[in-house]
Amino acid sequence: MTEYAFARAKREALEAVRRALGEPVDLPVVLPPAEVNADLAIPCFPLAAQRRKSPPEIAGDLARAIQPGPTFAAAEATGGYLNLTLARPAFASSVMSELIRLGDRYGSNAEGAGRTVVIDFSAPNVAKPMSVGHLRSTIIGAALYKLHGFSGYRLVGDNHLGDWGTQFGALLHAYSMWLDGDAYEQDPIAELLRLYVKFEEEAGKDPSLRDRAREWSLRLERGDPDARRLWEEFVRHSMAEFQRTYDLLEVSFDHTLGESFYEDKTREVIEQAVARGIAVEDEGALIIRLDNAGITTPVLLRRRDGATLYHTRDLATAIYRIRTFRPARILYVVGSDQRLHFRQLFAALRELGFGDVEYVHVDFGLVRLPEGRMSTRRGRVVFLQDVLEEAIERARALVDEKNPELPDSERESVARIVGVGAIKYADLSQSRIKNIVFDWNRMLSLEGDSAPYLQYTYVRARGIIRKAGDAPPAEPFDARAAASAQEWALIKHLSRFPEAVHDATHTYFPHVVANYLFQLAQLFHTFYHEIPVLQAEDEDLRRSRQHLVGGAATVMRTGLDLLGIRVPERM
RNA sequence: GGGCCCGUAGCUCAACGGAUAGAGCAAAGGGUUUCUAACCCUUAGGCUGGGGGUUCGAGUCCCUCCGGGCCCGCCA
């Protein structure tokens, strides 16, 4: 497997220290703060106690022991830190040739080779429009999908539609009572939403409606043709509606196997649990106790009335995935309000003998409105489609203003790329753990720390390359193109892209990549402002700077692609 | 009542246990005859919710209190 220049430098730094000490110590290798004139630093404090020497003494000894060589040009001690300065020409040239050689594969690795990851994401509920709440799972899941692909995993993206359960009983009943045929004809999902809200209102006044809903629910489960036909119609209408949103988001799935797909697979789960002796009757229901795993709330496999529950279906789903895809890892990109549910699910799977799969609940905070939690039932909800359309509209207004000379069709496509990118970036640029209070202006921001800022970086870089006529990259890389602070900072940052990708994949935090790219954008804009490329003093320098610009463009495009964000050539 | 998560500049957020905690927005000022100003450069802004502890070193780990969010067998 390839070791990138930055990782190699860190490894060599440690090895140099080990050689100097004559023993295999393990120390952190960190980046010195900006005001320190060095490229890597090793804190020597942990060595002090055992050696009965002060950290500055040890750092000083090490600095003297490490002679300038092909990797490090200088070593010096500042306080308890050993500060190392990279040999610029060699390092710059390594980074640049990696970039040329790998192109848009730069940053990728083969860690996942031969392993399969199943990613369960998006999973909207049928018969309801997607709200901005569903955006998170969809976008975080899509990013993790690409990130794992970049690490060589075989990928299975599965949209686990909420197309089953008691809510369909309510909907079927409401449909039978209050359907407005014309409205349904016009916009089926809007009418189904109205029916759902209506049912909740009426059931609040007359609880016996819940019994009607249960009856419909039972008819559906038993395969009653009328109930079944309507349900299939609801699913079909919903899928068509979802597809419009997925098209805009440019998200796709390898499978869309909703909960209903597993309905006939729950019996085997129950039998297996009973056979293994882990399922027990309790108050008429069938449960799995998880006290051994430190979980006091048991999993419910079967209700008193014989119906299965979502836990049962989730178990059947996991088992089906394990048998069908043989995954090393299954990711569930689902909100943190379901943490307990997944702890239970994973513990139950281990009890059932499926313990050799790595299960991860990639949880994220809720999207709330300023006035409180979103509630479809109470009409307090922001629809995803509306947000996307508004974003594209705002982006279009801006393109029209900034670049009226672009052809109409290009302005349209730029508006889409920028608008949708802004939405995705607003979500992916912050840690997924925290709750988000939805704010139109914040989510649709097109300046500062936002997708367009990063896209504009690419556009500027591409502008230079285009004007230069796409000349082949300069090799060897001219050392003078790493001489200024701006150039050197940019090169060093480019060298850290593989690490950012790696960290994001391992922690399931796409924002690590987003933050990396934002920094890249800042460094590039500063570079762009102060370092002439096309007007460089001579041909060698010009071509090497051009090469650097090209590398920044490639990394920006690759990184944004991993986040599911596209780049325009002009904007 | 029990459990989990969050609390960092006015606002929204970053920060593998490492040096003087950084950005964006908002505020004040400056920059375009030179590769796209959706940009760049200044300035100002902090007891990292409070209090204890562990560590050479804590925004980060542990305990506790306060504030907010979420969850706690017959919904998903």
XYZ file of C-alpha atoms (C1' of nucleotides) in Angstrom:
647
model
C 0.000 0.000 0.000
C 1.192 3.445 -0.834
C 2.620 5.592 1.872
C 2.095 9.238 1.120
C 4.812 11.834 1.591
C 3.383 13.341 4.752
C 2.923 9.988 6.487
C 6.427 9.031 5.427
C 7.864 12.238 6.878
C 6.135 11.611 10.187
C 7.376 8.033 10.282
C 10.928 9.110 9.478
C 10.790 11.773 12.168
C 9.971 9.141 14.759
C 12.586 6.782 13.428
C 15.230 9.478 13.645
C 14.297 10.052 17.277
C 14.400 6.310 17.990
C 17.820 6.017 16.413
C 19.085 8.937 18.434
C 17.740 7.471 21.662
C 18.619 3.919 20.810
C 15.225 2.614 21.887
C 11.760 2.167 20.367
C 9.821 5.001 21.996
C 6.406 6.061 20.775
C 5.745 9.772 20.696
C 3.171 11.981 19.025
C 4.225 13.853 15.891
C 2.344 17.130 15.705
C 2.178 20.290 13.648
C 3.930 23.245 15.261
C 1.909 26.434 15.709
C 2.157 28.977 12.901
C 4.643 31.237 14.676
C 7.195 28.434 15.051
C 9.489 28.173 12.081
C 9.363 24.408 11.538
C 7.213 21.796 9.813
C 6.875 18.964 12.318
C 7.264 18.797 16.062
C 7.738 16.071 18.642
C 6.959 16.894 22.282
C 9.625 15.318 24.472
C 7.876 15.659 27.844
C 6.956 11.973 28.205
C 10.669 11.049 28.106
C 11.644 13.308 30.978
C 10.605 11.356 34.067
C 12.291 8.112 33.124
C 15.523 9.753 31.912
C 15.752 12.148 34.824
C 16.433 14.996 32.432
C 14.326 18.006 31.637
C 12.301 17.993 28.407
C 14.318 20.927 26.960
C 17.551 19.018 27.600
C 16.224 15.931 25.871
C 14.918 17.968 22.937
C 18.307 19.662 22.732
C 20.153 16.331 22.736
C 17.885 15.034 19.989
C 18.280 18.166 17.911
C 22.067 17.768 18.034
C 21.853 14.063 17.221
C 19.697 14.514 14.138
C 21.881 15.683 11.297
C 20.476 17.319 8.172
C 19.599 14.640 5.632
C 17.409 13.949 2.635
C 14.178 14.344 4.605
C 14.948 16.917 7.271
C 16.967 20.036 6.626
C 17.178 21.078 10.247
C 16.341 20.006 13.768
C 16.206 22.321 16.708
C 14.822 22.404 20.197
C 12.385 24.985 21.500
C 11.396 24.354 25.072
C 10.497 20.716 25.381
C 9.752 20.359 21.702
C 11.958 18.927 19.003
C 11.161 20.976 15.909
C 11.952 19.554 12.502
C 12.222 21.409 9.239
C 11.506 19.470 6.081
C 13.929 19.563 3.173
C 11.633 21.613 0.968
C 12.696 20.681 -2.552
C 12.586 16.954 -1.889
C 9.306 17.082 0.009
C 7.600 19.408 -2.466
C 8.733 17.271 -5.335
C 7.416 14.065 -3.684
C 4.023 15.597 -3.019
C 3.757 17.000 -6.510
C 4.744 13.802 -8.233
C 2.235 11.840 -6.134
C -0.392 14.294 -7.290
C 0.555 13.891 -10.938
C 0.794 10.145 -10.758
C -2.504 9.605 -8.938
C -4.604 12.520 -10.165
C -8.107 12.144 -8.808
C -7.044 8.973 -6.967
C -4.665 11.055 -4.853
C -5.659 10.490 -1.220
C -7.184 7.088 -1.845
C -5.941 3.922 -0.172
C -6.522 0.186 -0.245
C -7.475 -0.391 3.380
C -10.864 -1.771 2.531
C -9.708 -4.042 -0.270
C -11.567 -7.318 -0.155
C -14.015 -6.030 2.438
C -17.630 -5.054 2.003
C -19.448 -2.297 3.820
C -23.228 -1.982 3.864
C -24.459 1.556 4.399
C -28.043 2.058 5.473
C -28.979 5.650 4.785
C -31.694 8.138 3.826
C -34.650 5.860 4.670
C -37.538 8.308 4.348
C -41.065 7.373 5.318
C -43.475 6.533 2.553
C -46.551 8.741 2.129
C -44.872 11.775 3.653
C -42.752 14.377 1.909
C -39.091 14.406 2.897
C -38.333 17.137 5.397
C -34.999 18.820 5.958
C -34.641 16.244 8.717
C -34.087 13.533 6.112
C -31.356 15.529 4.504
C -28.824 14.603 7.155
C -29.029 10.849 6.784
C -29.070 11.124 3.008
C -26.084 13.419 2.727
C -23.938 12.009 5.516
C -24.641 8.504 4.221
C -23.758 9.439 0.664
C -20.478 10.995 1.844
C -19.549 7.919 3.882
C -20.374 5.797 0.870
C -17.888 7.706 -1.263
C -15.282 7.832 1.469
C -15.391 4.068 1.896
C -15.172 3.651 -1.850
C -12.025 5.771 -1.744
C -10.585 3.294 0.748
C -11.247 0.392 -1.562
C -14.292 -1.156 0.094
C -16.914 -2.963 -1.896
C -20.031 -0.887 -1.355
C -23.655 -1.670 -0.740
C -25.819 1.414 -0.310
C -29.278 0.509 0.895
C -32.243 2.844 1.207
C -34.261 1.224 3.980
C -37.615 2.855 3.195
C -40.150 3.267 5.979
C -42.848 1.530 4.000
C -44.404 -0.667 6.669
C -45.949 -0.407 10.089
C -49.053 0.734 11.842
C -49.056 4.211 10.342
C -50.342 2.688 7.118
C -53.418 1.468 8.950
C -54.159 5.054 9.875
C -53.541 6.221 6.358
C -55.736 3.551 4.798
C -58.544 4.412 7.148
C -58.207 8.111 6.449
C -58.151 7.376 2.740
C -61.371 5.388 2.978
C -63.064 8.206 4.907
C -61.888 11.543 3.649
C -60.149 11.227 0.308
C -60.360 14.196 -2.048
C -59.994 12.403 -5.368
C -59.109 15.491 -7.395
C -56.451 16.581 -4.961
C -55.022 13.058 -4.926
C -54.927 13.094 -8.708
C -53.105 16.428 -8.680
C -50.538 15.773 -5.988
C -50.831 12.399 -4.281
C -48.244 13.018 -1.593
C -49.751 16.344 -0.560
C -53.158 14.693 -0.274
C -51.756 11.761 1.703
C -50.077 14.223 4.015
C -53.399 16.034 4.479
C -55.095 12.717 5.235
C -52.421 11.808 7.765
C -52.753 15.142 9.559
C -56.537 14.869 9.425
C -56.431 11.408 10.952
C -54.272 12.594 13.827
C -56.670 15.475 14.473
C -59.751 13.294 14.407
C -58.166 10.534 16.451
C -57.385 13.111 19.089
C -61.128 13.736 19.412
C -62.270 10.157 18.897
C -59.794 7.503 20.058
C -61.898 4.702 18.550
C -60.375 5.701 15.205
C -57.177 4.068 16.415
C -59.035 0.771 16.465
C -60.178 1.307 12.868
C -56.558 1.987 11.959
C -55.437 -1.196 13.672
C -58.031 -3.154 11.700
C -56.730 -1.730 8.423
C -53.210 -2.439 9.559
C -54.127 -6.064 10.162
C -55.858 -6.327 6.766
C -52.685 -5.046 5.147
C -50.507 -7.525 7.015
C -52.819 -10.397 6.080
C -52.560 -9.461 2.417
C -56.074 -8.133 1.876
C -56.109 -7.227 -1.855
C -57.717 -3.776 -1.453
C -55.386 -2.727 1.323
C -52.432 -4.145 -0.519
C -53.297 -2.401 -3.790
C -53.640 0.994 -2.117
C -50.447 0.523 -0.140
C -48.541 -0.332 -3.308
C -49.929 2.788 -4.915
C -48.778 4.932 -1.986
C -45.310 3.458 -2.236
C -45.179 4.053 -5.974
C -46.233 7.705 -5.643
C -43.741 8.246 -2.849
C -40.883 6.706 -4.771
C -41.579 8.991 -7.704
C -41.554 11.975 -5.374
C -38.381 10.854 -3.578
C -36.675 10.268 -6.895
C -37.118 13.940 -7.833
C -35.260 14.877 -4.663
C -32.562 12.246 -5.147
C -32.068 13.474 -8.706
C -31.492 17.000 -7.445
C -29.142 15.753 -4.737
C -27.486 13.342 -7.154
C -27.732 10.544 -4.651
C -28.383 6.955 -5.636
C -28.575 3.548 -3.992
C -27.571 0.028 -4.888
C -30.738 -1.280 -3.270
C -33.993 0.148 -2.079
C -35.320 -2.602 0.134
C -37.931 -1.145 2.445
C -39.109 -2.614 5.688
C -41.899 -4.435 3.876
C -39.311 -6.544 2.086
C -38.445 -8.173 5.380
C -41.970 -8.813 6.588
C -41.893 -12.476 5.549
C -38.418 -12.923 7.015
C -39.310 -12.121 10.616
C -40.708 -15.575 11.406
C -37.323 -17.181 10.936
C -35.725 -14.625 13.240
C -38.237 -15.437 15.939
C -37.741 -19.173 15.488
C -34.001 -18.800 15.644
C -34.166 -16.685 18.774
C -36.433 -19.216 20.414
C -34.267 -22.132 19.299
C -31.181 -20.500 20.778
C -33.070 -19.969 23.970
C -32.565 -16.215 24.068
C -36.175 -15.260 23.442
C -38.603 -15.515 26.335
C -42.297 -14.849 26.891
C -43.073 -11.879 29.053
C -46.538 -10.453 29.710
C -47.750 -12.185 26.575
C -45.032 -10.704 24.388
C -41.847 -12.338 23.139
C -38.684 -10.523 24.181
C -34.898 -10.820 24.237
C -33.337 -9.723 27.489
C -30.041 -7.889 27.151
C -28.956 -7.556 30.767
C -25.675 -9.295 29.900
C -24.878 -6.397 27.595
C -25.769 -3.919 30.319
C -29.031 -2.909 28.661
C -32.055 -3.034 30.914
C -34.681 -2.499 28.214
C -35.343 -5.745 26.323
C -35.922 -6.099 22.604
C -39.512 -6.840 21.649
C -39.796 -9.449 18.949
C -43.523 -10.050 19.017
C -46.390 -8.091 20.429
C -49.058 -9.603 22.649
C -51.415 -9.655 19.631
C -48.877 -11.553 17.551
C -47.683 -8.665 15.364
C -43.970 -8.078 14.827
C -42.228 -4.807 15.610
C -39.548 -2.735 14.022
C -36.885 -4.449 16.092
C -37.916 -7.751 14.597
C -37.747 -6.318 11.096
C -34.402 -4.668 11.819
C -33.005 -8.003 12.972
C -34.330 -9.701 9.850
C -32.833 -6.893 7.780
C -29.393 -7.244 9.336
C -29.396 -11.009 8.964
C -30.490 -10.764 5.349
C -27.688 -8.283 4.652
C -25.103 -10.451 6.351
C -26.120 -13.512 4.347
C -26.507 -11.709 1.056
C -23.558 -9.320 1.065
C -21.118 -10.839 3.608
C -20.173 -7.396 4.947
C -17.277 -6.733 7.292
C -19.124 -3.661 8.494
C -22.651 -2.291 8.507
C -23.257 1.426 8.973
C -26.615 2.760 10.084
C -26.845 6.459 9.336
C -29.749 7.271 11.612
C -30.492 10.078 14.094
C -29.145 9.954 17.630
C -32.649 9.698 19.051
C -32.355 6.023 18.129
C -29.171 5.307 20.016
C -30.796 2.918 22.439
C -32.578 1.120 19.621
C -29.282 0.381 17.884
C -27.455 -0.616 21.040
C -30.243 -3.129 21.556
C -30.174 -4.257 17.946
C -26.422 -4.847 17.923
C -26.498 -6.656 21.255
C -29.344 -8.869 20.038
C -27.440 -9.673 16.846
C -24.451 -10.774 18.900
C -26.729 -12.932 21.040
C -28.051 -14.478 17.843
C -24.543 -15.426 16.785
C -23.784 -12.634 14.328
C -20.977 -11.148 16.350
C -18.218 -11.093 13.765
C -19.632 -8.125 11.877
C -18.703 -4.588 12.883
C -21.939 -2.689 13.520
C -21.814 1.084 13.670
C -24.631 3.463 14.431
C -23.463 6.637 12.694
C -25.724 8.920 14.665
C -26.402 12.593 14.131
C -28.253 15.382 15.912
C -31.754 16.450 15.086
C -32.764 19.327 12.864
C -35.083 21.566 14.841
C -36.945 24.739 14.069
C -36.470 27.868 16.163
C -39.924 27.221 17.651
C -39.104 23.615 18.529
C -39.013 20.123 17.194
C -40.312 19.527 13.685
C -43.656 17.831 13.545
C -45.285 16.779 10.302
C -48.463 16.128 12.218
C -48.694 19.701 13.401
C -47.644 21.147 10.080
C -44.484 22.486 11.713
C -42.038 21.265 9.124
C -39.763 22.488 6.346
C -39.808 20.374 3.217
C -36.534 19.382 1.633
C -37.723 20.043 -1.895
C -38.576 23.655 -0.958
C -35.155 24.203 0.550
C -33.420 22.829 -2.524
C -35.472 24.974 -4.861
C -34.874 28.083 -2.802
C -31.139 27.397 -2.724
C -30.984 27.006 -6.486
C -32.990 30.174 -6.961
C -30.690 32.199 -4.742
C -27.653 30.792 -6.498
C -29.177 31.629 -9.874
C -29.774 35.250 -8.842
C -26.144 35.475 -7.829
C -24.799 33.930 -11.040
C -26.973 36.264 -13.101
C -25.499 39.188 -11.211
C -21.859 38.083 -11.178
C -21.552 36.484 -14.555
C -24.247 37.674 -16.969
C -22.095 36.841 -19.966
C -22.273 33.079 -19.372
C -24.752 31.290 -21.628
C -28.197 30.618 -20.106
C -27.744 26.878 -19.918
C -24.420 27.208 -18.112
C -25.841 29.714 -15.625
C -28.637 27.245 -14.957
C -26.232 24.399 -14.348
C -23.962 26.542 -12.168
C -26.972 27.615 -10.099
C -27.807 23.989 -9.467
C -24.274 22.958 -8.601
C -23.800 25.931 -6.293
C -27.253 25.881 -4.686
C -27.318 22.170 -3.959
C -23.659 22.271 -2.930
C -24.406 25.012 -0.403
C -27.100 22.889 1.248
C -24.885 19.839 1.440
C -21.906 21.759 2.706
C -23.933 23.528 5.397
C -24.679 20.104 6.818
C -21.407 18.289 6.183
C -19.146 21.082 7.401
C -20.111 20.664 11.024
C -19.793 17.742 13.353
C -22.768 15.446 12.817
C -23.248 14.949 16.571
C -24.781 18.298 17.328
C -28.384 19.310 16.879
C -29.055 21.881 14.196
C -31.541 24.697 14.491
C -32.773 25.224 10.979
C -32.119 28.680 9.628
C -32.756 29.573 5.993
C -30.012 32.166 5.726
C -27.440 30.019 7.373
C -28.220 26.953 5.346
C -28.359 28.915 2.103
C -25.307 31.071 2.728
C -23.238 31.570 -0.410
C -20.239 33.361 1.058
C -17.551 32.792 3.653
C -17.352 29.250 4.966
C -19.687 27.773 2.353
C -19.656 25.509 -0.692
C -19.393 28.363 -3.220
C -16.226 29.570 -1.493
C -14.655 26.171 -2.105
C -16.086 25.903 -5.611
C -14.753 29.341 -6.406
C -11.301 28.130 -5.406
C -11.549 25.447 -8.059
C -12.886 27.900 -10.631
C -9.993 30.286 -10.042
C -7.451 27.495 -10.262
C -9.008 26.147 -13.432
C -9.030 29.639 -14.901
C -5.264 29.770 -14.635
C -4.798 26.306 -16.088
C -7.113 27.081 -18.994
C -5.253 30.264 -19.836
C -1.977 28.424 -19.658
C -3.275 26.012 -22.227
C -3.266 22.868 -20.087
C 0.489 22.398 -20.451
C 1.884 19.125 -19.118
C 3.131 19.329 -15.546
C 6.683 20.392 -14.853
C 9.051 17.719 -13.637
C 11.192 17.976 -11.777
C 9.290 20.451 -9.663
C 11.188 23.722 -9.499
C 12.242 24.251 -5.881
C 11.675 27.985 -6.224
C 7.934 27.262 -6.432
C 8.079 26.136 -2.802
C 10.064 29.150 -1.629
C 7.405 31.634 -0.530
C 5.384 31.156 2.636
C 2.199 30.933 0.569
C 3.497 28.254 -1.776
C 5.046 26.177 0.972
C 1.914 26.331 3.127
C -0.143 25.199 0.145
C 2.161 22.283 -0.638
C 2.221 21.125 2.957
C -1.534 21.307 3.116
C -1.920 19.294 -0.076
C 0.310 16.655 1.479
C -2.168 16.245 4.325
C -5.191 15.395 2.193
C -4.733 11.615 2.458
C -4.699 11.926 6.233
C -7.901 14.000 6.269
C -9.634 11.396 4.107
C -8.386 8.615 6.328
C -9.512 10.329 9.538
C -12.939 11.145 8.129
C -13.469 7.541 7.072
C -12.326 6.079 10.364
C -14.360 8.365 12.553
C -17.341 8.573 10.204
C -17.050 12.356 10.406
C -17.260 13.853 6.913
C -16.707 17.317 8.383
C -13.032 16.441 8.764
C -12.777 16.552 4.981
C -14.966 19.661 4.797
C -12.729 21.498 7.269
C -9.657 20.371 5.385
C -11.062 21.733 2.126
C -12.040 25.023 3.715
C -8.460 25.470 4.870
C -7.228 24.526 1.427
C -9.498 27.206 -0.031
C -8.182 29.829 2.377
C -4.585 28.953 1.590
C -5.234 28.912 -2.119
C -7.011 32.284 -2.174
C -4.115 33.839 -0.276
C -1.646 32.251 -2.664
C -3.721 33.358 -5.637
C -3.763 36.920 -4.428
C -0.039 37.229 -3.845
C 1.799 34.864 -6.159
C 1.709 35.396 -9.913
C 1.527 32.211 -11.934
C 1.171 33.134 -15.592
C 3.389 36.165 -14.999
C 6.155 34.258 -13.203
C 9.735 35.334 -13.989
C 10.599 32.416 -16.208
C 9.237 29.307 -17.875
C 10.411 26.754 -15.269
C 8.925 28.641 -12.366
C 5.727 29.328 -14.257
C 5.197 25.686 -15.082
C 5.939 24.532 -11.556
C 3.482 27.040 -10.078
C 0.968 25.994 -12.658
C 1.512 22.465 -11.499
C 0.852 23.508 -7.916
C -2.356 25.263 -8.971
C -3.406 22.144 -10.833
C -2.746 20.030 -7.744
C -4.882 22.308 -5.599
C -7.685 22.100 -8.172
C -7.505 18.312 -8.260
C -7.598 17.966 -4.489
C -10.457 20.431 -4.218
C -12.489 18.591 -6.830
C -11.710 15.181 -5.361
C -12.475 16.276 -1.818
C -15.748 17.930 -2.761
C -16.702 14.867 -4.761
C -16.206 12.763 -1.634
C -18.743 15.034 0.033
C -21.093 14.645 -2.914
C -20.545 18.243 -4.036
C -19.804 19.066 -7.658
C -17.643 21.854 -9.052
C -18.361 24.144 -12.007
C -15.612 25.219 -14.426
C -16.762 28.812 -14.276
C -19.134 30.668 -12.000
C -36.797 8.583 38.611
C -32.715 6.197 35.377
C -29.515 6.538 31.016
C -27.118 8.934 26.640
C -25.531 13.485 23.997
C -24.396 18.758 23.783
C -22.501 23.564 26.271
C -16.019 27.345 23.119
C -15.943 35.229 20.661
C -22.451 38.955 20.054
C -24.330 34.682 16.413
C -22.984 29.792 13.867
C -19.054 26.470 14.380
C -13.416 24.234 14.350
C -9.460 22.514 17.383
C -5.069 13.139 16.923
C -4.267 14.890 25.499
C 0.687 19.176 23.212
C 3.481 25.474 22.431
C 0.031 32.120 22.997
C -7.781 28.171 21.718
C -8.794 29.224 15.643
C -12.501 30.262 11.433
C -17.082 32.165 9.148
C -21.035 35.718 9.936
C -22.096 40.339 12.186
C -18.975 45.305 13.555
C -14.888 49.057 12.049
C -11.197 50.198 8.270
C -8.354 49.150 3.718
C -7.363 46.627 -1.277
C -9.351 45.591 -8.399
C -5.196 49.224 -15.343
C -2.045 42.390 -13.369
C -4.522 34.564 -13.504
C -12.841 35.835 -12.029
C -13.569 40.982 -5.707
C -18.713 34.602 -4.631
C -11.917 37.134 -3.141
C -7.753 39.282 -0.146
C -5.492 42.240 4.068
C -6.008 44.944 9.010
C -8.563 45.897 13.771
C -11.695 44.544 17.671
C -13.889 40.528 20.220
C -12.518 34.474 25.184
C -12.361 32.687 33.160
C -13.746 27.079 26.560
C -21.225 26.966 31.577
C -19.482 26.629 37.403
C -16.472 23.773 40.905
C -13.184 19.746 42.033
C -9.648 15.942 40.300
C -6.008 12.852 36.962
C -1.524 14.365 33.993
C 4.947 17.019 32.630
C 0.667 19.253 29.950
C -6.842 19.477 29.885
C -11.568 22.867 25.600
C -10.354 17.533 25.099
C -10.069 12.294 30.267
C -12.735 11.377 35.453
C -16.321 13.218 39.406
C -20.010 16.827 40.633
C -23.426 20.838 39.935
C -26.139 24.119 36.362
C -28.470 24.795 31.489
C -30.397 22.563 26.783
C -31.682 18.173 23.750
C -32.901 13.003 23.309
C -34.284 8.064 25.002
C -36.387 4.667 28.638
C -41.076 -3.295 26.091
C -46.249 -3.835 22.897
C -45.073 3.285 17.440
C -40.922 3.838 13.972
